[in-house]
mmCIF file of C-alpha atoms in Angstrom:
data_model
loop_
_atom_site.group_PDB
_atom_site.id
_atom_site.type_symbol
_atom_site.label_atom_id
_atom_site.label_comp_id
_atom_site.label_asym_id
_atom_site.label_seq_id
_atom_site.Cartn_x
_atom_site.Cartn_y
_atom_site.Cartn_z
ATOM 1 C CA MET X 899 -39.288 21.248 -8.381
ATOM 2 C CA TYR X 900 -37.185 19.253 -5.954
ATOM 3 C CA PHE X 901 -37.760 16.175 -8.140
ATOM 4 C CA LEU X 902 -36.384 18.010 -11.183
ATOM 5 C CA HIS X 903 -33.336 19.129 -9.294
ATOM 6 C CA GLY X 904 -32.876 15.586 -8.063
ATOM 7 C CA VAL X 905 -32.912 14.357 -11.663
ATOM 8 C CA HIS X 906 -30.454 17.130 -12.546
ATOM 9 C CA ILE X 907 -28.086 15.750 -9.888
ATOM 10 C CA VAL X 908 -28.680 12.063 -10.625
ATOM 11 C CA LEU X 909 -28.004 12.258 -14.376
ATOM 12 C CA PRO X 910 -24.311 13.236 -14.011
ATOM 13 C CA LEU X 911 -23.970 10.582 -11.312
ATOM 14 C CA ILE X 912 -25.120 7.985 -13.825
ATOM 15 C CA VAL X 913 -22.274 8.864 -16.177
ATOM 16 C CA PHE X 914 -19.740 9.604 -13.424
ATOM 17 C CA PRO X 915 -18.919 5.947 -12.572
ATOM 18 C CA TYR X 916 -18.493 5.279 -16.288
ATOM 19 C CA LEU X 917 -16.130 8.220 -16.727
ATOM 20 C CA VAL X 918 -13.850 7.442 -13.799
ATOM 21 C CA ARG X 919 -13.512 3.855 -14.969
ATOM 22 C CA VAL X 920 -12.928 4.603 -18.670
ATOM 23 C CA LEU X 921 -10.581 7.555 -18.187
ATOM 24 C CA GLY X 922 -8.588 6.126 -15.295
ATOM 25 C CA VAL X 923 -7.232 8.086 -12.346
ATOM 26 C CA GLU X 924 -4.662 10.182 -14.255
ATOM 27 C CA ASN X 925 -6.841 11.328 -17.146
ATOM 28 C CA PHE X 926 -9.774 11.965 -14.838
ATOM 29 C CA GLY X 927 -7.337 14.132 -12.888
ATOM 30 C CA ILE X 928 -6.574 16.132 -16.052
ATOM 31 C CA VAL X 929 -10.283 16.755 -16.669
ATOM 32 C CA ALA X 930 -10.791 17.771 -13.021
ATOM 33 C CA PHE X 931 -7.770 20.086 -13.127
ATOM 34 C CA SER X 932 -9.034 21.870 -16.263
ATOM 35 C CA LEU X 933 -12.489 22.366 -14.752
ATOM 36 C CA ALA X 934 -10.952 23.687 -11.526
ATOM 37 C CA PHE X 935 -9.018 26.253 -13.549
ATOM 38 C CA MET X 936 -12.250 27.255 -15.340
ATOM 39 C CA GLY X 937 -13.815 27.623 -11.909
ATOM 40 C CA TYR X 938 -11.772 30.756 -11.229
ATOM 41 C CA PHE X 939 -13.038 32.445 -14.399
ATOM 42 C CA SER X 940 -16.577 31.322 -13.665
ATOM 43 C CA LEU X 941 -16.346 33.133 -10.340
ATOM 44 C CA VAL X 942 -15.384 36.375 -12.043
ATOM 45 C CA VAL X 943 -18.095 36.091 -14.708
ATOM 46 C CA ASN X 944 -20.714 35.239 -12.102
ATOM 47 C CA TYR X 945 -19.536 38.161 -9.929
ATOM 48 C CA GLY X 946 -22.150 38.527 -7.157
ATOM 49 C CA PHE X 947 -25.108 38.387 -9.533
ATOM 50 C CA ASP X 948 -26.423 34.999 -8.430
ATOM 51 C CA LEU X 949 -27.376 36.574 -5.094
ATOM 52 C CA GLY X 950 -27.344 40.327 -5.769
ATOM 53 C CA SER X 951 -29.380 40.331 -8.985
ATOM 54 C CA THR X 952 -31.667 37.668 -7.524
ATOM 55 C CA ARG X 953 -32.367 39.965 -4.591
ATOM 56 C CA ASP X 954 -32.913 43.034 -6.808
ATOM 57 C CA ILE X 955 -35.235 41.166 -9.173
ATOM 58 C CA SER X 956 -37.236 39.751 -6.269
ATOM 59 C CA ILE X 957 -37.714 43.227 -4.818
ATOM 60 C CA ASN X 958 -38.612 44.818 -8.196
ATOM 61 C CA ARG X 959 -40.608 41.934 -9.677
ATOM 62 C CA ASN X 960 -43.674 44.129 -10.209
ATOM 63 C CA ASP X 961 -41.774 46.958 -11.899
ATOM 64 C CA ARG X 962 -41.280 45.849 -15.522
ATOM 65 C CA GLN X 963 -39.059 48.788 -16.468
ATOM 66 C CA GLU X 964 -36.712 48.251 -13.531
ATOM 67 C CA LEU X 965 -36.750 44.516 -14.124
ATOM 68 C CA ASN X 966 -35.544 44.958 -17.708
ATOM 69 C CA LYS X 967 -32.795 47.296 -16.559
ATOM 70 C CA ILE X 968 -31.537 44.808 -13.967
ATOM 71 C CA PHE X 969 -31.712 41.966 -16.511
ATOM 72 C CA SER X 970 -29.840 43.945 -19.170
ATOM 73 C CA ALA X 971 -27.208 45.362 -16.838
ATOM 74 C CA THR X 972 -26.447 41.952 -15.351
ATOM 75 C CA LEU X 973 -26.082 40.274 -18.733
ATOM 76 C CA TYR X 974 -24.024 43.114 -20.233
ATOM 77 C CA LEU X 975 -21.572 42.964 -17.333
ATOM 78 C CA LYS X 976 -21.308 39.173 -17.472
ATOM 79 C CA LEU X 977 -20.444 39.301 -21.175
ATOM 80 C CA ILE X 978 -17.768 41.932 -20.553
ATOM 81 C CA PHE X 979 -16.247 39.761 -17.833
ATOM 82 C CA LEU X 980 -16.483 36.724 -20.147
ATOM 83 C CA PHE X 981 -14.341 38.390 -22.808
ATOM 84 C CA ALA X 982 -11.810 39.762 -20.317
ATOM 85 C CA CYS X 983 -11.433 36.376 -18.621
ATOM 86 C CA PHE X 984 -10.832 34.632 -21.936
ATOM 87 C CA ILE X 985 -7.928 36.967 -22.695
ATOM 88 C CA LEU X 986 -6.508 36.394 -19.215
ATOM 89 C CA MET X 987 -6.871 32.621 -19.534
ATOM 90 C CA VAL X 988 -5.028 32.546 -22.854
ATOM 91 C CA VAL X 989 -2.171 34.620 -21.461
ATOM 92 C CA LEU X 990 -1.816 32.498 -18.316
ATOM 93 C CA ALA X 991 -2.087 29.178 -20.136
ATOM 94 C CA LYS X 992 0.371 30.278 -22.788
ATOM 95 C CA TYR X 993 3.109 31.716 -20.618
ATOM 96 C CA VAL X 994 2.923 29.912 -17.236
ATOM 97 C CA ASP X 995 5.030 26.753 -17.520
ATOM 98 C CA SER X 996 2.919 24.587 -15.180
ATOM 99 C CA LEU X 997 -0.210 25.412 -17.212
ATOM 100 C CA ASN X 998 1.188 25.470 -20.740
ATOM 101 C CA LYS X 999 0.940 21.724 -21.394
ATOM 102 C CA TYR X 1000 -2.825 21.926 -20.801
ATOM 103 C CA PHE X 1001 -3.344 24.890 -23.152
ATOM 104 C CA ASP X 1002 -5.537 23.049 -25.679
ATOM 105 C CA ILE X 1003 -7.645 21.461 -22.949
ATOM 106 C CA PHE X 1004 -8.225 24.864 -21.352
ATOM 107 C CA LEU X 1005 -9.464 26.285 -24.653
ATOM 108 C CA MET X 1006 -11.919 23.398 -24.988
ATOM 109 C CA ALA X 1007 -13.068 23.786 -21.391
ATOM 110 C CA TYR X 1008 -13.836 27.519 -21.607
ATOM 111 C CA GLY X 1009 -17.307 26.756 -22.958
ATOM 112 C CA VAL X 1010 -18.320 26.047 -19.373
ATOM 113 C CA VAL X 1011 -17.696 29.706 -18.557
ATOM 114 C CA VAL X 1012 -19.586 30.815 -21.688
ATOM 115 C CA GLY X 1013 -22.612 28.772 -20.659
ATOM 116 C CA LEU X 1014 -22.561 30.259 -17.166
ATOM 117 C CA ALA X 1015 -22.452 33.786 -18.587
ATOM 118 C CA LEU X 1016 -25.488 33.188 -20.792
ATOM 119 C CA MET X 1017 -27.731 31.334 -18.336
ATOM 120 C CA PRO X 1018 -29.938 33.840 -16.408
ATOM 121 C CA GLN X 1019 -30.404 31.601 -13.370
ATOM 122 C CA TRP X 1020 -30.539 34.689 -11.171
ATOM 123 C CA LEU X 1021 -33.595 35.956 -13.099
ATOM 124 C CA PHE X 1022 -35.545 32.718 -12.703
ATOM 125 C CA GLN X 1023 -34.576 32.540 -9.048
ATOM 126 C CA GLY X 1024 -35.600 36.119 -8.290
ATOM 127 C CA LEU X 1025 -39.007 35.601 -9.931
ATOM 128 C CA GLU X 1026 -39.333 32.181 -8.265
ATOM 129 C CA ARG X 1027 -39.702 30.420 -11.635
ATOM 130 C CA LEU X 1028 -37.048 27.783 -10.996
ATOM 131 C CA VAL X 1029 -38.940 25.039 -12.823
ATOM 132 C CA ILE X 1030 -37.811 26.558 -16.141
ATOM 133 C CA PRO X 1031 -34.022 26.313 -15.605
ATOM 134 C CA ALA X 1032 -34.525 22.953 -13.903
ATOM 135 C CA LEU X 1033 -36.202 21.551 -17.023
ATOM 136 C CA VAL X 1034 -33.516 23.049 -19.257
ATOM 137 C CA GLY X 1035 -30.850 21.552 -17.027
ATOM 138 C CA VAL X 1036 -32.392 18.090 -17.239
ATOM 139 C CA MET X 1037 -32.564 18.309 -21.048
ATOM 140 C CA THR X 1038 -28.947 19.371 -21.467
ATOM 141 C CA LYS X 1039 -27.737 16.841 -18.908
ATOM 142 C CA LEU X 1040 -29.535 14.089 -20.847
ATOM 143 C CA LEU X 1041 -27.756 15.221 -24.000
ATOM 144 C CA TYR X 1042 -24.457 15.268 -22.095
ATOM 145 C CA LEU X 1043 -25.061 11.723 -20.877
ATOM 146 C CA VAL X 1044 -25.841 10.396 -24.368
ATOM 147 C CA LEU X 1045 -22.828 12.090 -25.953
ATOM 148 C CA ILE X 1046 -20.483 10.783 -23.250
ATOM 149 C CA PHE X 1047 -21.546 7.196 -23.849
ATOM 150 C CA ILE X 1048 -21.160 7.645 -27.615
ATOM 151 C CA PHE X 1049 -17.847 9.521 -27.827
ATOM 152 C CA VAL X 1050 -15.912 8.452 -24.704
ATOM 153 C CA LYS X 1051 -14.646 4.887 -25.093
ATOM 154 C CA THR X 1052 -10.967 4.890 -24.069
ATOM 155 C CA THR X 1053 -8.575 6.697 -21.721
ATOM 156 C CA SER X 1054 -7.449 8.939 -24.582
ATOM 157 C CA ASP X 1055 -10.956 10.366 -24.992
ATOM 158 C CA TYR X 1056 -10.606 12.714 -22.016
ATOM 159 C CA ASP X 1057 -10.556 15.679 -24.421
ATOM 160 C CA ASN X 1058 -13.995 14.617 -25.693
ATOM 161 C CA VAL X 1059 -15.282 14.816 -22.118
ATOM 162 C CA VAL X 1060 -14.148 18.426 -21.891
ATOM 163 C CA ILE X 1061 -15.693 19.337 -25.271
ATOM 164 C CA ILE X 1062 -19.028 17.679 -24.458
ATOM 165 C CA ASN X 1063 -19.097 19.417 -21.083
ATOM 166 C CA SER X 1064 -18.579 22.797 -22.778
ATOM 167 C CA LEU X 1065 -21.179 22.203 -25.487
ATOM 168 C CA SER X 1066 -23.845 21.158 -22.982
ATOM 169 C CA ALA X 1067 -23.099 24.221 -20.837
ATOM 170 C CA ILE X 1068 -23.388 26.572 -23.831
ATOM 171 C CA LEU X 1069 -26.658 24.961 -24.944
ATOM 172 C CA ASN X 1070 -27.976 25.273 -21.388
ATOM 173 C CA GLY X 1071 -27.178 29.001 -21.402
ATOM 174 C CA ILE X 1072 -28.704 29.663 -24.821
ATOM 175 C CA LEU X 1073 -31.936 27.826 -23.995
ATOM 176 C CA GLY X 1074 -32.191 29.596 -20.650
ATOM 177 C CA LEU X 1075 -31.786 33.003 -22.278
ATOM 178 C CA TYR X 1076 -34.337 32.174 -24.984
ATOM 179 C CA LEU X 1077 -36.955 30.972 -22.492
ATOM 180 C CA ALA X 1078 -36.374 33.994 -20.261
ATOM 181 C CA HIS X 1079 -37.252 36.218 -23.214
ATOM 182 C CA LYS X 1080 -40.228 34.151 -24.380
ATOM 183 C CA LEU X 1081 -41.821 33.097 -21.102
ATOM 184 C CA LEU X 1082 -40.869 35.904 -18.724
ATOM 185 C CA GLU X 1083 -41.080 38.620 -21.404
ATOM 186 C CA VAL X 1084 -37.875 40.334 -20.343
ATOM 187 C CA LYS X 1085 -36.022 42.301 -22.977
ATOM 188 C CA PHE X 1086 -32.746 44.092 -23.490
ATOM 189 C CA VAL X 1087 -32.834 47.827 -22.905
ATOM 190 C CA ARG X 1088 -30.249 50.568 -22.916
ATOM 191 C CA VAL X 1089 -28.686 50.870 -19.507
ATOM 192 C CA PRO X 1090 -27.034 54.105 -18.328
ATOM 193 C CA LYS X 1091 -23.368 53.777 -17.356
ATOM 194 C CA LEU X 1092 -24.252 55.034 -13.892
ATOM 195 C CA PHE X 1093 -26.670 52.120 -13.454
ATOM 196 C CA LEU X 1094 -23.989 49.655 -14.584
ATOM 197 C CA MET X 1095 -21.490 51.109 -12.127
ATOM 198 C CA ARG X 1096 -24.053 51.006 -9.336
ATOM 199 C CA THR X 1097 -24.800 47.364 -10.138
ATOM 200 C CA LEU X 1098 -21.101 46.544 -9.886
ATOM 201 C CA LYS X 1099 -20.753 48.439 -6.629
ATOM 202 C CA ASN X 1100 -23.864 46.878 -5.046
ATOM 203 C CA ASN X 1101 -22.651 43.381 -5.882
ATOM 204 C CA TRP X 1102 -19.009 43.895 -4.932
ATOM 205 C CA ASP X 1103 -19.310 42.525 -1.385
ATOM 206 C CA LEU X 1104 -21.215 39.509 -2.657
ATOM 207 C CA PHE X 1105 -18.554 38.956 -5.318
ATOM 208 C CA ILE X 1106 -15.781 38.991 -2.724
ATOM 209 C CA SER X 1107 -17.693 36.578 -0.506
ATOM 210 C CA LYS X 1108 -18.514 34.291 -3.446
ATOM 211 C CA VAL X 1109 -14.905 34.299 -4.636
ATOM 212 C CA SER X 1110 -13.673 33.629 -1.136
ATOM 213 C CA ILE X 1111 -16.050 30.776 -0.378
ATOM 214 C CA SER X 1112 -15.469 29.170 -3.767
ATOM 215 C CA VAL X 1113 -11.716 29.680 -3.760
ATOM 216 C CA TYR X 1114 -11.213 27.247 -0.903
ATOM 217 C CA SER X 1115 -13.600 24.726 -2.495
ATOM 218 C CA ILE X 1116 -11.991 24.704 -5.962
ATOM 219 C CA SER X 1117 -8.409 25.556 -5.047
ATOM 220 C CA ALA X 1118 -7.705 22.144 -3.538
ATOM 221 C CA VAL X 1119 -7.900 20.479 -6.966
ATOM 222 C CA PHE X 1120 -5.982 23.292 -8.641
ATOM 223 C CA ILE X 1121 -3.174 23.391 -6.062
ATOM 224 C CA LEU X 1122 -2.959 19.600 -6.140
ATOM 225 C CA GLY X 1123 -2.509 19.865 -9.904
ATOM 226 C CA ILE X 1124 0.315 22.368 -9.478
ATOM 227 C CA PHE X 1125 2.252 20.601 -6.691
ATOM 228 C CA THR X 1126 1.423 16.901 -7.046
ATOM 229 C CA THR X 1127 0.626 14.323 -9.722
ATOM 230 C CA GLU X 1128 -2.394 13.898 -11.957
ATOM 231 C CA SER X 1129 -3.146 10.667 -10.082
ATOM 232 C CA GLN X 1130 -3.432 12.525 -6.767
ATOM 233 C CA VAL X 1131 -5.730 15.039 -8.423
ATOM 234 C CA GLY X 1132 -7.877 12.185 -9.709
ATOM 235 C CA ILE X 1133 -8.043 10.447 -6.310
ATOM 236 C CA TYR X 1134 -9.102 13.624 -4.533
ATOM 237 C CA ALA X 1135 -11.386 15.017 -7.256
ATOM 238 C CA ALA X 1136 -13.329 11.746 -7.626
ATOM 239 C CA ALA X 1137 -14.011 11.598 -3.877
ATOM 240 C CA GLU X 1138 -14.884 15.277 -3.657
ATOM 241 C CA LYS X 1139 -17.290 14.849 -6.582
ATOM 242 C CA ILE X 1140 -19.303 12.397 -4.493
ATOM 243 C CA ILE X 1141 -19.442 14.800 -1.548
ATOM 244 C CA ARG X 1142 -20.350 17.807 -3.713
ATOM 245 C CA ALA X 1143 -23.154 15.832 -5.359
ATOM 246 C CA ILE X 1144 -24.644 15.183 -1.932
ATOM 247 C CA GLN X 1145 -24.101 18.798 -0.930
ATOM 248 C CA GLY X 1146 -25.889 19.794 -4.149
ATOM 249 C CA LEU X 1147 -29.128 18.512 -2.655
ATOM 250 C CA LEU X 1148 -29.084 21.715 -0.589
ATOM 251 C CA ASN X 1149 -29.109 23.990 -3.656
ATOM 252 C CA PRO X 1150 -32.819 23.865 -4.572
ATOM 253 C CA ILE X 1151 -33.766 24.488 -0.949
ATOM 254 C CA SER X 1152 -31.389 27.440 -0.720
ATOM 255 C CA GLN X 1153 -32.415 28.902 -4.092
ATOM 256 C CA ALA X 1154 -36.125 28.609 -3.412
ATOM 257 C CA PHE X 1155 -35.852 29.864 0.172
ATOM 258 C CA PHE X 1156 -33.564 32.871 -0.400
ATOM 259 C CA PRO X 1157 -36.118 35.127 -2.197
ATOM 260 C CA GLN X 1158 -38.698 34.304 0.488
ATOM 261 C CA MET X 1159 -36.295 35.337 3.229
ATOM 262 C CA ALA X 1160 -35.312 38.457 1.263
ATOM 263 C CA SER X 1161 -38.974 39.451 1.379
ATOM 264 C CA ASP X 1162 -39.951 38.201 4.855
ATOM 265 C CA LEU X 1163 -36.926 39.479 6.778
ATOM 266 C CA ASN X 1164 -37.260 42.935 5.243
ATOM 267 C CA SER X 1165 -40.957 43.412 5.929
ATOM 268 C CA GLN X 1166 -43.300 43.876 8.870
ATOM 269 C CA SER X 1167 -43.613 40.096 9.165
ATOM 270 C CA ARG X 1168 -39.937 39.714 10.084
ATOM 271 C CA LEU X 1169 -40.637 37.693 13.237
ATOM 272 C CA LEU X 1170 -42.726 35.209 11.245
ATOM 273 C CA GLY X 1171 -39.891 35.040 8.749
ATOM 274 C CA LEU X 1172 -37.442 34.206 11.549
ATOM 275 C CA LYS X 1173 -39.711 31.447 12.792
ATOM 276 C CA LYS X 1174 -39.943 29.997 9.289
ATOM 277 C CA LEU X 1175 -36.144 30.199 8.929
ATOM 278 C CA LEU X 1176 -35.598 28.310 12.194
ATOM 279 C CA ASN X 1177 -38.135 25.605 11.395
ATOM 280 C CA VAL X 1178 -36.944 24.927 7.860
ATOM 281 C CA GLY X 1179 -33.313 25.237 8.947
ATOM 282 C CA LEU X 1180 -33.607 22.689 11.750
ATOM 283 C CA VAL X 1181 -35.340 20.132 9.540
ATOM 284 C CA THR X 1182 -32.868 20.587 6.674
ATOM 285 C CA ILE X 1183 -29.763 20.520 8.868
ATOM 286 C CA SER X 1184 -30.992 17.400 10.687
ATOM 287 C CA ALA X 1185 -31.603 15.644 7.378
ATOM 288 C CA PHE X 1186 -28.103 16.463 6.160
ATOM 289 C CA PHE X 1187 -26.597 15.188 9.404
ATOM 290 C CA VAL X 1188 -28.211 11.795 8.820
ATOM 291 C CA ILE X 1189 -27.023 11.778 5.204
ATOM 292 C CA SER X 1190 -23.465 12.722 6.169
ATOM 293 C CA LEU X 1191 -23.356 10.066 8.868
ATOM 294 C CA GLY X 1192 -24.429 7.466 6.331
ATOM 295 C CA VAL X 1193 -21.695 8.548 3.905
ATOM 296 C CA PHE X 1194 -19.064 8.269 6.653
ATOM 297 C CA VAL X 1195 -20.173 4.813 7.793
ATOM 298 C CA PHE X 1196 -20.504 3.363 4.293
ATOM 299 C CA SER X 1197 -17.627 5.264 2.624
ATOM 300 C CA THR X 1198 -15.793 2.087 1.533
ATOM 301 C CA GLU X 1199 -18.900 0.651 -0.096
ATOM 302 C CA ILE X 1200 -19.770 3.976 -1.743
ATOM 303 C CA VAL X 1201 -16.319 4.322 -3.310
ATOM 304 C CA LYS X 1202 -16.299 0.712 -4.476
ATOM 305 C CA ILE X 1203 -19.716 1.019 -6.122
ATOM 306 C CA ILE X 1204 -19.320 4.468 -7.674
ATOM 307 C CA LEU X 1205 -15.606 4.694 -8.507
ATOM 308 C CA GLY X 1206 -14.541 1.070 -8.834
ATOM 309 C CA SER X 1207 -11.008 -0.311 -8.791
ATOM 310 C CA GLY X 1208 -8.047 2.049 -8.875
ATOM 311 C CA TYR X 1209 -9.699 4.548 -6.545
ATOM 312 C CA GLU X 1210 -9.281 2.693 -3.241
ATOM 313 C CA GLN X 1211 -7.325 5.632 -1.821
ATOM 314 C CA SER X 1212 -10.380 7.853 -2.345
ATOM 315 C CA VAL X 1213 -12.058 6.154 0.648
ATOM 316 C CA ALA X 1214 -9.895 8.149 3.044
ATOM 317 C CA VAL X 1215 -10.910 11.391 1.333
ATOM 318 C CA VAL X 1216 -14.620 10.518 1.470
ATOM 319 C CA LYS X 1217 -14.356 9.755 5.199
ATOM 320 C CA VAL X 1218 -12.711 13.095 5.941
ATOM 321 C CA LEU X 1219 -15.171 15.086 3.812
ATOM 322 C CA ALA X 1220 -18.315 13.108 4.738
ATOM 323 C CA PHE X 1221 -19.745 15.710 7.142
ATOM 324 C CA ILE X 1222 -19.175 18.704 4.866
ATOM 325 C CA PRO X 1223 -22.776 18.654 3.478
ATOM 326 C CA PHE X 1224 -24.060 18.847 7.066
ATOM 327 C CA ILE X 1225 -21.639 21.637 7.967
ATOM 328 C CA VAL X 1226 -22.438 23.631 4.809
ATOM 329 C CA ALA X 1227 -26.167 23.345 5.548
ATOM 330 C CA ILE X 1228 -25.516 25.059 8.883
ATOM 331 C CA SER X 1229 -23.493 27.888 7.359
ATOM 332 C CA ASN X 1230 -26.065 28.324 4.565
ATOM 333 C CA PHE X 1231 -28.973 28.997 6.920
ATOM 334 C CA ALA X 1232 -26.926 31.139 9.288
ATOM 335 C CA GLY X 1233 -25.022 33.018 6.589
ATOM 336 C CA VAL X 1234 -26.786 33.092 3.227
ATOM 337 C CA GLN X 1235 -30.384 32.919 4.388
ATOM 338 C CA TYR X 1236 -30.155 35.049 7.543
ATOM 339 C CA MET X 1237 -27.100 37.296 7.447
ATOM 340 C CA LEU X 1238 -27.393 38.361 3.794
ATOM 341 C CA ASN X 1239 -31.067 39.177 4.277
ATOM 342 C CA SER X 1240 -30.542 41.039 7.554
ATOM 343 C CA ASN X 1241 -28.116 43.811 6.607
ATOM 344 C CA MET X 1242 -25.171 41.786 7.870
ATOM 345 C CA LYS X 1243 -23.412 41.546 4.521
ATOM 346 C CA THR X 1244 -20.173 43.098 5.747
ATOM 347 C CA ILE X 1245 -19.534 40.606 8.548
ATOM 348 C CA TYR X 1246 -20.609 37.752 6.251
ATOM 349 C CA VAL X 1247 -18.029 38.804 3.678
ATOM 350 C CA THR X 1248 -15.392 39.287 6.372
ATOM 351 C CA ILE X 1249 -15.864 35.736 7.652
ATOM 352 C CA ILE X 1250 -15.591 34.283 4.157
ATOM 353 C CA VAL X 1251 -12.522 36.338 3.254
ATOM 354 C CA ILE X 1252 -10.747 35.264 6.433
ATOM 355 C CA ALA X 1253 -11.606 31.627 5.695
ATOM 356 C CA SER X 1254 -10.422 31.928 2.107
ATOM 357 C CA ILE X 1255 -7.059 33.444 2.990
ATOM 358 C CA LEU X 1256 -6.572 30.892 5.752
ATOM 359 C CA SER X 1257 -7.461 28.005 3.433
ATOM 360 C CA ILE X 1258 -4.992 29.009 0.719
ATOM 361 C CA PHE X 1259 -2.267 29.446 3.332
ATOM 362 C CA LEU X 1260 -2.961 26.029 4.875
ATOM 363 C CA MET X 1261 -3.261 24.290 1.503
ATOM 364 C CA LEU X 1262 0.065 25.673 0.318
ATOM 365 C CA ILE X 1263 1.604 24.168 3.464
ATOM 366 C CA ALA X 1264 -0.305 20.879 3.584
ATOM 367 C CA ILE X 1265 -0.602 19.823 -0.064
ATOM 368 C CA PRO X 1266 3.101 19.734 -1.057
ATOM 369 C CA THR X 1267 3.781 17.495 1.978
ATOM 370 C CA TYR X 1268 0.584 15.506 2.548
ATOM 371 C CA GLY X 1269 -1.056 15.610 -0.898
ATOM 372 C CA TYR X 1270 -4.739 14.809 -1.182
ATOM 373 C CA ILE X 1271 -5.110 13.901 2.516
ATOM 374 C CA GLY X 1272 -3.745 17.297 3.505
ATOM 375 C CA ALA X 1273 -6.192 18.984 1.123
ATOM 376 C CA SER X 1274 -9.095 17.005 2.635
ATOM 377 C CA TYR X 1275 -8.377 18.002 6.224
ATOM 378 C CA VAL X 1276 -7.845 21.650 5.285
ATOM 379 C CA LEU X 1277 -11.225 21.772 3.530
ATOM 380 C CA LEU X 1278 -12.987 20.139 6.496
ATOM 381 C CA PHE X 1279 -11.358 22.570 8.918
ATOM 382 C CA ILE X 1280 -12.270 25.631 6.838
ATOM 383 C CA GLU X 1281 -15.926 24.649 6.363
ATOM 384 C CA THR X 1282 -16.206 24.007 10.116
ATOM 385 C CA PHE X 1283 -14.542 27.320 10.913
ATOM 386 C CA VAL X 1284 -17.040 29.203 8.685
ATOM 387 C CA ALA X 1285 -20.079 27.480 10.178
ATOM 388 C CA ILE X 1286 -19.003 28.036 13.799
ATOM 389 C CA TYR X 1287 -18.076 31.670 13.163
ATOM 390 C CA MET X 1288 -21.414 32.460 11.467
ATOM 391 C CA VAL X 1289 -23.597 30.687 14.004
ATOM 392 C CA GLY X 1290 -21.639 32.198 16.873
ATOM 393 C CA TYR X 1291 -21.990 35.718 15.495
ATOM 394 C CA VAL X 1292 -25.709 35.381 14.792
ATOM 395 C CA VAL X 1293 -26.712 33.675 18.031
ATOM 396 C CA PHE X 1294 -24.449 35.353 20.569
ATOM 397 C CA GLY X 1295 -23.933 38.669 18.839
ATOM 398 C CA TYR X 1296 -26.622 40.092 16.627
ATOM 399 C CA LEU X 1297 -29.661 38.313 18.046
ATOM 400 C CA LYS X 1298 -28.691 38.990 21.662
ATOM 401 C CA LYS X 1299 -27.957 42.635 20.916
ATOM 402 C CA ASN X 1300 -31.388 43.124 19.318
ATOM 403 C CA HIS X 1301 -33.280 40.951 21.808
ATOM 404 C CA LEU X 1302 -34.588 38.670 19.047
#
């Protein structure tokens, strides 16, 4: 499983150095800006289902009727959000001056949101059948890689990059939905309105936390695009892409571990679950510290090898962001794995909302003056703030209070 996810990460990294070189800093910045804008709509469409529906499916995995209701309700709601977000995107892109010149690119890029709406990752995760979406992801990424090398030859082909990205995302979603029906035998059923409303309500806190935590990770590129040049967007986005790829190594661990913790921390074997959480957490966090240290020390070489000439200024960004994978690993085990599975959802959401508001405020101050360097330091500060707050609350608050 981890091998498949590794391939899923490596394949885009194979094409990434090619893209940044062929497109150049400015046009790569345009592609990054369009995807950042799509990121906001992806957040809405995803709502809190990636954690909430995963949890519900894990708990009700042996109840086929309830499983079908959760599956149907989640997909119905995602499709409703998909349509509403498309209307909103068209209106914003058409009538907001700073976005209008990218209108056509935004339309091409919206396929990414469509693919996210269709892909039932939350179902596979809840049933702990993650090999299926991993295989689908590898297949569609291979197709993406081939199409990029065929249709992207010059700097003016940046629109082809956006189209290929959308098509691969849509195919990924369609295949995932098909295999969920065929292999997991889930089916669409009529869902009462009350059940739909309850699903929305139960996932609201997770939605707010997901929006908040993602807002400060995607807003840097978007705000850079609004206040600075396409070149600055490209410099920052290329460096951040390297860091996020490394951070992505945490995803399969988090996805595979979350359902286990949902079960263990809400059962009679809670203490054993806590011991497992500490052991796996310490090993994972230590590994990411070593990785982050390596990125910091060899940042110049990494940028030169991956990005090539024209991106020399990205070295400074990589140095600032190098320890973010390590920091995020800490907040993941303290927040996602422990707090969300220990009836501490409210404080978890509160921490993330505070961080999100603070990050937007700081970015609006730092980016117009300091550009991509300002964005880098704000992101590092916010991720550190979240990790310290979560660990501090868990260790010195909740655990001490309950003598655990």
